[in-house]
């Protein structure tokens, strides 16, 4: 169940960040509302996740997955450049999350 909650936090953060881009500096109402709502949900779900998961593990997965997916959204849907450096960076983020998780979840 903890991974479902974490996945919800990641999804909410991705949606909030995408809405922030679409808000054009908070000058558009509905994307701005979506940004605030998405981050509220993301942090609430992350807080629930941290009740039973180590903070380092949870944050590595949350921030790493969010970073990788938002970068992909930018490249695929928002017209951002697709370069070898960007793709390599996303792969390094994913590799970092994997390495951190290989360290185990002991307290």
mmCIF file of N, CA and C in Angstrom:
data_model
loop_
_atom_site.group_PDB
_atom_site.id
_atom_site.type_symbol
_atom_site.label_atom_id
_atom_site.label_comp_id
_atom_site.label_asym_id
_atom_site.label_seq_id
_atom_site.Cartn_x
_atom_site.Cartn_y
_atom_site.Cartn_z
ATOM 1 N N UNK A 1 0.820 -1.207 0.000
ATOM 2 C CA UNK A 1 0.000 0.000 0.000
ATOM 3 C C UNK A 1 0.858 1.264 0.000
ATOM 4 N N UNK A 2 2.022 1.203 0.648
ATOM 5 C CA UNK A 2 2.878 2.385 0.731
ATOM 6 C C UNK A 2 3.350 2.814 -0.659
ATOM 7 N N UNK A 3 3.577 1.857 -1.543
ATOM 8 C CA UNK A 3 4.014 2.206 -2.897
ATOM 9 C C UNK A 3 2.872 2.799 -3.723
ATOM 10 N N UNK A 4 1.648 2.415 -3.435
ATOM 11 C CA UNK A 4 0.485 3.017 -4.100
ATOM 12 C C UNK A 4 0.358 4.481 -3.679
ATOM 13 N N UNK A 5 0.531 4.733 -2.385
ATOM 14 C CA UNK A 5 0.469 6.108 -1.881
ATOM 15 C C UNK A 5 1.595 6.942 -2.488
ATOM 16 N N UNK A 6 2.785 6.372 -2.543
ATOM 17 C CA UNK A 6 3.918 7.078 -3.140
ATOM 18 C C UNK A 6 3.677 7.342 -4.626
ATOM 19 N N UNK A 7 3.113 6.370 -5.332
ATOM 20 C CA UNK A 7 2.803 6.563 -6.753
ATOM 21 C C UNK A 7 1.789 7.695 -6.935
ATOM 22 N N UNK A 8 0.807 7.767 -6.048
ATOM 23 C CA UNK A 8 -0.156 8.867 -6.099
ATOM 24 C C UNK A 8 0.518 10.212 -5.877
ATOM 25 N N UNK A 9 1.466 10.258 -4.939
ATOM 26 C CA UNK A 9 2.214 11.497 -4.685
ATOM 27 C C UNK A 9 3.025 11.902 -5.913
ATOM 28 N N UNK A 10 3.627 10.926 -6.561
ATOM 29 C CA UNK A 10 4.419 11.202 -7.761
ATOM 30 C C UNK A 10 3.522 11.714 -8.883
ATOM 31 N N UNK A 11 2.398 11.056 -9.104
ATOM 32 C CA UNK A 11 1.472 11.483 -10.152
ATOM 33 C C UNK A 11 0.962 12.899 -9.894
ATOM 34 N N UNK A 12 0.591 13.187 -8.647
ATOM 35 C CA UNK A 12 0.100 14.525 -8.313
ATOM 36 C C UNK A 12 1.181 15.572 -8.544
ATOM 37 N N UNK A 13 2.428 15.247 -8.214
ATOM 38 C CA UNK A 13 3.535 16.193 -8.413
ATOM 39 C C UNK A 13 3.789 16.432 -9.907
ATOM 40 N N UNK A 14 3.703 15.388 -10.693
ATOM 41 C CA UNK A 14 3.901 15.520 -12.148
ATOM 42 C C UNK A 14 2.804 16.401 -12.746
ATOM 43 N N UNK A 15 1.570 16.147 -12.359
ATOM 44 C CA UNK A 15 0.451 16.953 -12.860
ATOM 45 C C UNK A 15 0.573 18.408 -12.409
ATOM 46 N N UNK A 16 0.981 18.617 -11.158
ATOM 47 C CA UNK A 16 1.133 19.977 -10.641
ATOM 48 C C UNK A 16 2.242 20.734 -11.372
ATOM 49 N N UNK A 17 3.342 20.074 -11.628
ATOM 50 C CA UNK A 17 4.451 20.723 -12.318
ATOM 51 C C UNK A 17 4.083 21.042 -13.764
ATOM 52 N N UNK A 18 3.381 20.125 -14.413
ATOM 53 C CA UNK A 18 2.927 20.377 -15.781
ATOM 54 C C UNK A 18 1.934 21.538 -15.809
ATOM 55 N N UNK A 19 1.024 21.572 -14.837
ATOM 56 C CA UNK A 19 0.069 22.679 -14.747
ATOM 57 C C UNK A 19 0.793 24.000 -14.507
ATOM 58 N N UNK A 20 1.880 23.958 -13.721
ATOM 59 C CA UNK A 20 2.633 25.183 -13.473
ATOM 60 C C UNK A 20 3.205 25.734 -14.784
ATOM 61 N N UNK A 21 3.720 24.871 -15.618
ATOM 62 C CA UNK A 21 4.225 25.307 -16.927
ATOM 63 C C UNK A 21 3.093 25.928 -17.743
ATOM 64 N N UNK A 22 1.939 25.277 -17.724
ATOM 65 C CA UNK A 22 0.796 25.764 -18.496
ATOM 66 C C UNK A 22 0.181 27.038 -17.911
ATOM 67 N N UNK A 23 0.485 27.339 -16.645
ATOM 68 C CA UNK A 23 -0.080 28.539 -16.000
ATOM 69 C C UNK A 23 0.571 29.832 -16.488
ATOM 70 N N UNK A 24 1.687 29.704 -17.203
ATOM 71 C CA UNK A 24 2.425 30.867 -17.719
ATOM 72 C C UNK A 24 2.691 31.888 -16.614
ATOM 73 N N UNK A 25 3.424 31.419 -15.592
ATOM 74 C CA UNK A 25 3.794 32.298 -14.493
ATOM 75 C C UNK A 25 2.621 32.652 -13.595
ATOM 76 N N UNK A 26 1.691 31.743 -13.454
ATOM 77 C CA UNK A 26 0.478 31.917 -12.659
ATOM 78 C C UNK A 26 -0.428 33.018 -13.215
ATOM 79 N N UNK A 27 -0.342 33.241 -14.514
ATOM 80 C CA UNK A 27 -1.217 34.249 -15.133
ATOM 81 C C UNK A 27 -2.509 33.639 -15.682
ATOM 82 N N UNK A 28 -2.605 32.311 -15.717
ATOM 83 C CA UNK A 28 -3.830 31.628 -16.139
ATOM 84 C C UNK A 28 -4.445 30.938 -14.929
ATOM 85 N N UNK A 29 -5.717 31.204 -14.694
ATOM 86 C CA UNK A 29 -6.367 30.764 -13.462
ATOM 87 C C UNK A 29 -6.373 29.257 -13.271
ATOM 88 N N UNK A 30 -6.943 28.502 -14.208
ATOM 89 C CA UNK A 30 -7.156 27.075 -13.962
ATOM 90 C C UNK A 30 -5.869 26.278 -13.878
ATOM 91 N N UNK A 31 -4.887 26.530 -14.723
ATOM 92 C CA UNK A 31 -3.615 25.830 -14.498
ATOM 93 C C UNK A 31 -2.967 26.212 -13.160
ATOM 94 N N UNK A 32 -3.161 27.448 -12.717
ATOM 95 C CA UNK A 32 -2.630 27.870 -11.418
ATOM 96 C C UNK A 32 -3.314 27.131 -10.282
ATOM 97 N N UNK A 33 -4.641 26.994 -10.378
ATOM 98 C CA UNK A 33 -5.400 26.241 -9.374
ATOM 99 C C UNK A 33 -4.947 24.780 -9.386
ATOM 100 N N UNK A 34 -4.740 24.226 -10.567
ATOM 101 C CA UNK A 34 -4.264 22.851 -10.683
ATOM 102 C C UNK A 34 -2.890 22.660 -10.060
ATOM 103 N N UNK A 35 -2.037 23.663 -10.192
ATOM 104 C CA UNK A 35 -0.710 23.601 -9.589
ATOM 105 C C UNK A 35 -0.810 23.508 -8.073
ATOM 106 N N UNK A 36 -1.562 24.413 -7.485
ATOM 107 C CA UNK A 36 -1.704 24.437 -6.022
ATOM 108 C C UNK A 36 -2.355 23.146 -5.515
ATOM 109 N N UNK A 37 -3.428 22.741 -6.163
ATOM 110 C CA UNK A 37 -4.127 21.524 -5.743
ATOM 111 C C UNK A 37 -3.225 20.299 -5.888
ATOM 112 N N UNK A 38 -2.518 20.221 -6.991
ATOM 113 C CA UNK A 38 -1.636 19.077 -7.227
ATOM 114 C C UNK A 38 -0.532 18.973 -6.190
ATOM 115 N N UNK A 39 0.075 20.106 -5.849
ATOM 116 C CA UNK A 39 1.139 20.063 -4.841
ATOM 117 C C UNK A 39 0.592 19.759 -3.454
ATOM 118 N N UNK A 40 -0.603 20.245 -3.134
ATOM 119 C CA UNK A 40 -1.208 19.897 -1.843
ATOM 120 C C UNK A 40 -1.434 18.393 -1.739
ATOM 121 N N UNK A 41 -1.978 17.807 -2.793
ATOM 122 C CA UNK A 41 -2.198 16.361 -2.810
ATOM 123 C C UNK A 41 -0.865 15.620 -2.749
ATOM 124 N N UNK A 42 0.112 16.077 -3.528
ATOM 125 C CA UNK A 42 1.414 15.413 -3.564
ATOM 126 C C UNK A 42 2.067 15.388 -2.186
ATOM 127 N N UNK A 43 2.081 16.527 -1.511
ATOM 128 C CA UNK A 43 2.722 16.573 -0.199
ATOM 129 C C UNK A 43 1.925 15.807 0.854
ATOM 130 N N UNK A 44 0.611 15.828 0.756
ATOM 131 C CA UNK A 44 -0.201 15.054 1.706
ATOM 132 C C UNK A 44 0.072 13.558 1.541
ATOM 133 N N UNK A 45 0.126 13.086 0.305
ATOM 134 C CA UNK A 45 0.398 11.670 0.069
ATOM 135 C C UNK A 45 1.832 11.303 0.427
ATOM 136 N N UNK A 46 2.772 12.201 0.152
ATOM 137 C CA UNK A 46 4.159 11.938 0.536
ATOM 138 C C UNK A 46 4.279 11.859 2.053
ATOM 139 N N UNK A 47 3.583 12.729 2.762
ATOM 140 C CA UNK A 47 3.607 12.682 4.229
ATOM 141 C C UNK A 47 3.068 11.350 4.748
ATOM 142 N N UNK A 48 2.021 10.840 4.116
ATOM 143 C CA UNK A 48 1.483 9.532 4.513
ATOM 144 C C UNK A 48 2.499 8.425 4.226
ATOM 145 N N UNK A 49 3.180 8.539 3.111
ATOM 146 C CA UNK A 49 4.198 7.555 2.741
ATOM 147 C C UNK A 49 5.307 7.513 3.783
ATOM 148 N N UNK A 50 5.691 8.678 4.273
ATOM 149 C CA UNK A 50 6.815 8.757 5.206
ATOM 150 C C UNK A 50 6.508 8.164 6.577
ATOM 151 N N UNK A 51 5.257 7.849 6.837
ATOM 152 C CA UNK A 51 4.911 7.178 8.092
ATOM 153 C C UNK A 51 5.517 5.784 8.157
ATOM 154 N N UNK A 52 5.674 5.144 6.995
ATOM 155 C CA UNK A 52 6.143 3.755 6.990
ATOM 156 C C UNK A 52 7.363 3.503 6.109
ATOM 157 N N UNK A 53 7.828 4.505 5.392
ATOM 158 C CA UNK A 53 8.979 4.318 4.504
ATOM 159 C C UNK A 53 10.088 5.277 4.917
ATOM 160 N N UNK A 54 11.321 4.848 4.785
ATOM 161 C CA UNK A 54 12.456 5.719 5.081
ATOM 162 C C UNK A 54 12.405 6.969 4.213
ATOM 163 N N UNK A 55 12.743 8.095 4.796
ATOM 164 C CA UNK A 55 12.660 9.358 4.079
ATOM 165 C C UNK A 55 13.597 9.379 2.867
ATOM 166 N N UNK A 56 14.780 8.834 2.998
ATOM 167 C CA UNK A 56 15.722 8.834 1.878
ATOM 168 C C UNK A 56 15.210 8.031 0.694
ATOM 169 N N UNK A 57 14.658 6.875 0.982
ATOM 170 C CA UNK A 57 14.102 6.019 -0.068
ATOM 171 C C UNK A 57 12.903 6.680 -0.720
ATOM 172 N N UNK A 58 11.977 7.159 0.097
ATOM 173 C CA UNK A 58 10.761 7.776 -0.436
ATOM 174 C C UNK A 58 11.087 9.004 -1.268
ATOM 175 N N UNK A 59 11.966 9.855 -0.755
ATOM 176 C CA UNK A 59 12.271 11.093 -1.472
ATOM 177 C C UNK A 59 13.046 10.816 -2.748
ATOM 178 N N UNK A 60 13.933 9.827 -2.713
ATOM 179 C CA UNK A 60 14.675 9.476 -3.925
ATOM 180 C C UNK A 60 13.727 9.010 -5.019
ATOM 181 N N UNK A 61 12.784 8.151 -4.662
ATOM 182 C CA UNK A 61 11.826 7.664 -5.658
ATOM 183 C C UNK A 61 10.926 8.801 -6.117
ATOM 184 N N UNK A 62 10.401 9.581 -5.176
ATOM 185 C CA UNK A 62 9.470 10.672 -5.502
ATOM 186 C C UNK A 62 10.135 11.723 -6.397
ATOM 187 N N UNK A 63 11.278 12.202 -5.987
ATOM 188 C CA UNK A 63 11.919 13.257 -6.766
ATOM 189 C C UNK A 63 12.507 12.723 -8.067
ATOM 190 N N UNK A 64 13.085 11.532 -8.018
ATOM 191 C CA UNK A 64 13.683 10.968 -9.225
ATOM 192 C C UNK A 64 12.650 10.636 -10.290
ATOM 193 N N UNK A 65 11.580 9.969 -9.881
ATOM 194 C CA UNK A 65 10.527 9.634 -10.840
ATOM 195 C C UNK A 65 9.864 10.898 -11.365
ATOM 196 N N UNK A 66 9.608 11.841 -10.472
ATOM 197 C CA UNK A 66 9.005 13.110 -10.899
ATOM 198 C C UNK A 66 9.883 13.848 -11.899
ATOM 199 N N UNK A 67 11.170 13.920 -11.608
ATOM 200 C CA UNK A 67 12.107 14.593 -12.504
ATOM 201 C C UNK A 67 12.143 13.921 -13.868
ATOM 202 N N UNK A 68 12.262 12.609 -13.873
ATOM 203 C CA UNK A 68 12.357 11.874 -15.134
ATOM 204 C C UNK A 68 11.086 12.028 -15.965
ATOM 205 N N UNK A 69 9.933 11.879 -15.338
ATOM 206 C CA UNK A 69 8.678 11.951 -16.092
ATOM 207 C C UNK A 69 8.402 13.386 -16.555
ATOM 208 N N UNK A 70 8.656 14.370 -15.708
ATOM 209 C CA UNK A 70 8.423 15.761 -16.126
ATOM 210 C C UNK A 70 9.360 16.129 -17.277
ATOM 211 N N UNK A 71 10.596 15.667 -17.236
ATOM 212 C CA UNK A 71 11.507 15.920 -18.354
ATOM 213 C C UNK A 71 10.973 15.280 -19.635
ATOM 214 N N UNK A 72 10.458 14.063 -19.528
ATOM 215 C CA UNK A 72 9.878 13.386 -20.697
ATOM 216 C C UNK A 72 8.638 14.120 -21.193
ATOM 217 N N UNK A 73 7.782 14.569 -20.286
ATOM 218 C CA UNK A 73 6.583 15.336 -20.677
ATOM 219 C C UNK A 73 7.001 16.591 -21.426
ATOM 220 N N UNK A 74 8.011 17.280 -20.916
ATOM 221 C CA UNK A 74 8.489 18.486 -21.584
ATOM 222 C C UNK A 74 8.975 18.206 -22.997
ATOM 223 N N UNK A 75 9.714 17.126 -23.145
ATOM 224 C CA UNK A 75 10.254 16.792 -24.466
ATOM 225 C C UNK A 75 9.177 16.275 -25.412
ATOM 226 N N UNK A 76 8.245 15.474 -24.893
ATOM 227 C CA UNK A 76 7.253 14.841 -25.761
ATOM 228 C C UNK A 76 6.041 15.725 -26.063
ATOM 229 N N UNK A 77 5.638 16.559 -25.098
ATOM 230 C CA UNK A 77 4.378 17.282 -25.258
ATOM 231 C C UNK A 77 4.487 18.805 -25.199
ATOM 232 N N UNK A 78 5.596 19.322 -24.684
ATOM 233 C CA UNK A 78 5.691 20.768 -24.503
ATOM 234 C C UNK A 78 6.744 21.421 -25.392
ATOM 235 N N UNK A 79 7.226 20.679 -26.357
ATOM 236 C CA UNK A 79 8.124 21.254 -27.352
ATOM 237 C C UNK A 79 9.544 21.509 -26.885
ATOM 238 N N UNK A 80 9.954 20.904 -25.792
ATOM 239 C CA UNK A 80 11.328 21.077 -25.337
ATOM 240 C C UNK A 80 12.250 20.188 -26.157
ATOM 241 N N UNK A 81 13.488 20.630 -26.298
ATOM 242 C CA UNK A 81 14.449 19.929 -27.137
ATOM 243 C C UNK A 81 14.721 18.519 -26.619
ATOM 244 N N UNK A 82 14.799 17.584 -27.560
ATOM 245 C CA UNK A 82 15.191 16.211 -27.243
ATOM 246 C C UNK A 82 16.647 16.090 -27.662
ATOM 247 N N UNK A 83 17.537 16.032 -26.667
ATOM 248 C CA UNK A 83 18.966 15.940 -26.959
ATOM 249 C C UNK A 83 19.545 14.729 -26.242
ATOM 250 N N UNK A 84 20.717 14.332 -26.706
ATOM 251 C CA UNK A 84 21.399 13.208 -26.059
ATOM 252 C C UNK A 84 21.705 13.540 -24.608
ATOM 253 N N UNK A 85 22.071 14.777 -24.344
ATOM 254 C CA UNK A 85 22.385 15.180 -22.964
ATOM 255 C C UNK A 85 21.160 15.066 -22.061
ATOM 256 N N UNK A 86 19.999 15.494 -22.535
ATOM 257 C CA UNK A 86 18.773 15.393 -21.731
ATOM 258 C C UNK A 86 18.397 13.942 -21.475
ATOM 259 N N UNK A 87 18.457 13.135 -22.513
ATOM 260 C CA UNK A 87 18.133 11.715 -22.356
ATOM 261 C C UNK A 87 19.130 11.058 -21.403
ATOM 262 N N UNK A 88 20.402 11.384 -21.557
ATOM 263 C CA UNK A 88 21.419 10.856 -20.643
ATOM 264 C C UNK A 88 21.169 11.292 -19.210
ATOM 265 N N UNK A 89 20.774 12.537 -19.017
ATOM 266 C CA UNK A 89 20.470 13.037 -17.688
ATOM 267 C C UNK A 89 19.320 12.298 -17.045
ATOM 268 N N UNK A 90 18.264 12.059 -17.819
ATOM 269 C CA UNK A 90 17.119 11.300 -17.296
ATOM 270 C C UNK A 90 17.557 9.890 -16.916
ATOM 271 N N UNK A 91 18.363 9.271 -17.735
ATOM 272 C CA UNK A 91 18.846 7.925 -17.421
ATOM 273 C C UNK A 91 19.716 7.921 -16.165
ATOM 274 N N UNK A 92 20.507 8.973 -15.970
ATOM 275 C CA UNK A 92 21.317 9.071 -14.756
ATOM 276 C C UNK A 92 20.447 9.242 -13.509
ATOM 277 N N UNK A 93 19.375 10.016 -13.632
ATOM 278 C CA UNK A 93 18.446 10.171 -12.497
ATOM 279 C C UNK A 93 17.854 8.813 -12.138
ATOM 280 N N UNK A 94 17.392 8.089 -13.139
ATOM 281 C CA UNK A 94 16.813 6.762 -12.898
ATOM 282 C C UNK A 94 17.852 5.836 -12.272
ATOM 283 N N UNK A 95 19.068 5.863 -12.790
ATOM 284 C CA UNK A 95 20.136 5.023 -12.225
ATOM 285 C C UNK A 95 20.411 5.399 -10.771
ATOM 286 N N UNK A 96 20.390 6.680 -10.454
ATOM 287 C CA UNK A 96 20.608 7.122 -9.085
ATOM 288 C C UNK A 96 19.552 6.609 -8.136
ATOM 289 N N UNK A 97 18.311 6.639 -8.559
ATOM 290 C CA UNK A 97 17.221 6.123 -7.723
ATOM 291 C C UNK A 97 17.410 4.624 -7.493
ATOM 292 N N UNK A 98 17.780 3.913 -8.527
ATOM 293 C CA UNK A 98 17.997 2.464 -8.391
ATOM 294 C C UNK A 98 19.131 2.190 -7.412
ATOM 295 N N UNK A 99 20.236 2.909 -7.539
ATOM 296 C CA UNK A 99 21.380 2.700 -6.649
ATOM 297 C C UNK A 99 21.004 3.004 -5.201
ATOM 298 N N UNK A 100 20.279 4.091 -4.976
ATOM 299 C CA UNK A 100 19.851 4.416 -3.611
ATOM 300 C C UNK A 100 18.959 3.322 -3.034
ATOM 301 N N UNK A 101 18.109 2.750 -3.857
ATOM 302 C CA UNK A 101 17.207 1.704 -3.381
ATOM 303 C C UNK A 101 17.926 0.376 -3.147
ATOM 304 N N UNK A 102 19.038 0.177 -3.806
ATOM 305 C CA UNK A 102 19.806 -1.051 -3.580
ATOM 306 C C UNK A 102 20.438 -1.060 -2.189
ATOM 307 N N UNK A 103 20.507 0.112 -1.564
ATOM 308 C CA UNK A 103 21.059 0.220 -0.220
ATOM 309 C C UNK A 103 20.178 -0.378 0.841
ATOM 310 N N UNK A 104 18.967 -0.748 0.485
ATOM 311 C CA UNK A 104 18.063 -1.388 1.443
ATOM 312 C C UNK A 104 17.201 -0.376 2.175
ATOM 313 N N UNK A 105 16.319 -0.900 3.018
ATOM 314 C CA UNK A 105 15.392 -0.062 3.757
ATOM 315 C C UNK A 105 15.547 -0.229 5.257
ATOM 316 N N UNK A 106 16.730 -0.631 5.709
ATOM 317 C CA UNK A 106 16.925 -0.793 7.150
ATOM 318 C C UNK A 106 16.916 0.557 7.847
ATOM 319 N N UNK A 107 16.589 0.544 9.128
ATOM 320 C CA UNK A 107 16.501 1.796 9.895
ATOM 321 C C UNK A 107 17.807 2.115 10.532
#
